[in-house]
mmCIF file of C-alpha atoms in Angstrom:
data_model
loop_
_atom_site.group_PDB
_atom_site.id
_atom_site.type_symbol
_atom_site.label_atom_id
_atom_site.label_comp_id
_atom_site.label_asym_id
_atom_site.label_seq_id
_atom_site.Cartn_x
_atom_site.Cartn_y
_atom_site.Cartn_z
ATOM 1 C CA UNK A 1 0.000 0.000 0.000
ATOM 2 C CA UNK A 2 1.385 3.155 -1.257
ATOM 3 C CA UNK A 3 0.579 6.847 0.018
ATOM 4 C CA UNK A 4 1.518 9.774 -1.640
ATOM 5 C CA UNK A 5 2.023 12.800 0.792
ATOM 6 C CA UNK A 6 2.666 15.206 -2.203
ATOM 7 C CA UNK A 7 0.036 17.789 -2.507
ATOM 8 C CA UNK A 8 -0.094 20.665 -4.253
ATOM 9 C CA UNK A 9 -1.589 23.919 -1.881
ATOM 10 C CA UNK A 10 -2.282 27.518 -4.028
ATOM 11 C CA UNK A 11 -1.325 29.685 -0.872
ATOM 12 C CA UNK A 12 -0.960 33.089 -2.726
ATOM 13 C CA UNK A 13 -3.283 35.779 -1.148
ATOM 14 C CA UNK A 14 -6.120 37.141 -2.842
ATOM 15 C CA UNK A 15 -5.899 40.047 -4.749
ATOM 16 C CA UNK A 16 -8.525 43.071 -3.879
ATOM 17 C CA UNK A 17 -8.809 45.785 -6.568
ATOM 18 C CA UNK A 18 -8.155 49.227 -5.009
ATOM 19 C CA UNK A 19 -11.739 50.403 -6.562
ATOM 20 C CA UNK A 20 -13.301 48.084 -4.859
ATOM 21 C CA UNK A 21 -12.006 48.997 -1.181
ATOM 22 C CA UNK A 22 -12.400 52.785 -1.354
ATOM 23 C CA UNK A 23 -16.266 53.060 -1.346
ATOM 24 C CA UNK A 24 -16.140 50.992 1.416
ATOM 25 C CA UNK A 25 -13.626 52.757 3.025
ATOM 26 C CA UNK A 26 -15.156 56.001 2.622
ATOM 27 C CA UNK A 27 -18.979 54.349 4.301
ATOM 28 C CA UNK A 28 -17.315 52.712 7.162
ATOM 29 C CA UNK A 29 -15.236 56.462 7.979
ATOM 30 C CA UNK A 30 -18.310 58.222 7.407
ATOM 31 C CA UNK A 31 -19.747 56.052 10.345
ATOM 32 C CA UNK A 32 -16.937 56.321 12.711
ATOM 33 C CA UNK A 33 -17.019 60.386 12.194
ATOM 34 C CA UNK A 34 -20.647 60.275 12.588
ATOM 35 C CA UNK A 35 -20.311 57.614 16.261
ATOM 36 C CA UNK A 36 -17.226 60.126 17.057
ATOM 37 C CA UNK A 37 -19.931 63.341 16.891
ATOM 38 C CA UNK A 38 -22.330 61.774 18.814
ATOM 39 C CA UNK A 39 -20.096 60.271 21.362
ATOM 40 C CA UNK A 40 -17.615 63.468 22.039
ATOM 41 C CA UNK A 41 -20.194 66.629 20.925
ATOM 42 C CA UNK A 42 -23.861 66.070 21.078
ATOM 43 C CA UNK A 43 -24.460 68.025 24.206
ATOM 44 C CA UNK A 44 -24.916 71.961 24.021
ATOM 45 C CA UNK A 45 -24.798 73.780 21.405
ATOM 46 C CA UNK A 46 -23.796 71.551 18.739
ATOM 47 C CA UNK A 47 -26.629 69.114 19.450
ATOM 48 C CA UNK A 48 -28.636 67.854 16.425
ATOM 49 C CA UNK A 49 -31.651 66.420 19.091
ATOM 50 C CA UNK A 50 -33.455 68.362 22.389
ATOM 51 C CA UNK A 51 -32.896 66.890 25.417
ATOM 52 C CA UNK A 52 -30.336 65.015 26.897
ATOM 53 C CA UNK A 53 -31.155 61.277 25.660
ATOM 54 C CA UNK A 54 -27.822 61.053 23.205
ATOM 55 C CA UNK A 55 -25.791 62.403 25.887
ATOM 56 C CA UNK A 56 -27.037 59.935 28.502
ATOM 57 C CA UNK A 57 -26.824 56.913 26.190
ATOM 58 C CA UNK A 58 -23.009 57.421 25.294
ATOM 59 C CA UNK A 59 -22.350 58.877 28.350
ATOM 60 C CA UNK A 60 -20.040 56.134 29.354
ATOM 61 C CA UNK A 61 -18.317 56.228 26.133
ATOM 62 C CA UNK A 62 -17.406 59.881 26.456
ATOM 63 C CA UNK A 63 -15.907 59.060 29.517
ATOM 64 C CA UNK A 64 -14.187 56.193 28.163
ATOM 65 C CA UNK A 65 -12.308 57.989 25.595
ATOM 66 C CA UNK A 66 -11.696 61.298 27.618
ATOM 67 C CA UNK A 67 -14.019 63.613 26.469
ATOM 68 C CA UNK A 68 -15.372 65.776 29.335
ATOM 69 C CA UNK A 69 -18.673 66.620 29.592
ATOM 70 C CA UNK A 70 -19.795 68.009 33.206
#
């Protein structure tokens, strides 16, 4: 009985088209800048909603990552 241990493995990385990342790239830092407003300056007079509901709900994050806010 005769085993051959020879196999053949393609382990060369995909190739991703630079077109193809950048639309992506531009949603995903669109959403960070947007979680980064509401996290470190929707309170005062910058705020987009009345009341204090955003503030309260990342309030832990803006502590979290330094930003003061009282």
């Amino acid at each position: 009985m005769t085993f051959n241990a020879t196999t053949h493995t393609d382990t060369s990385l995909p190739v991703i088209p630079l077109g193809e990342i950048v639309p992506w790239a531009v949603f995903v830092g669109l959403l960070l800048m947007l979680a980064l407003y509401f996290v470190g300056a929707e309170q005062g007079a910058t705020s987009m909603f009345s009341g204090m509901y955003v503030h309260e709900f990342v309030h832990d994050g803006r502590h979290l990552l330094g930003f003061p806010c009282h």
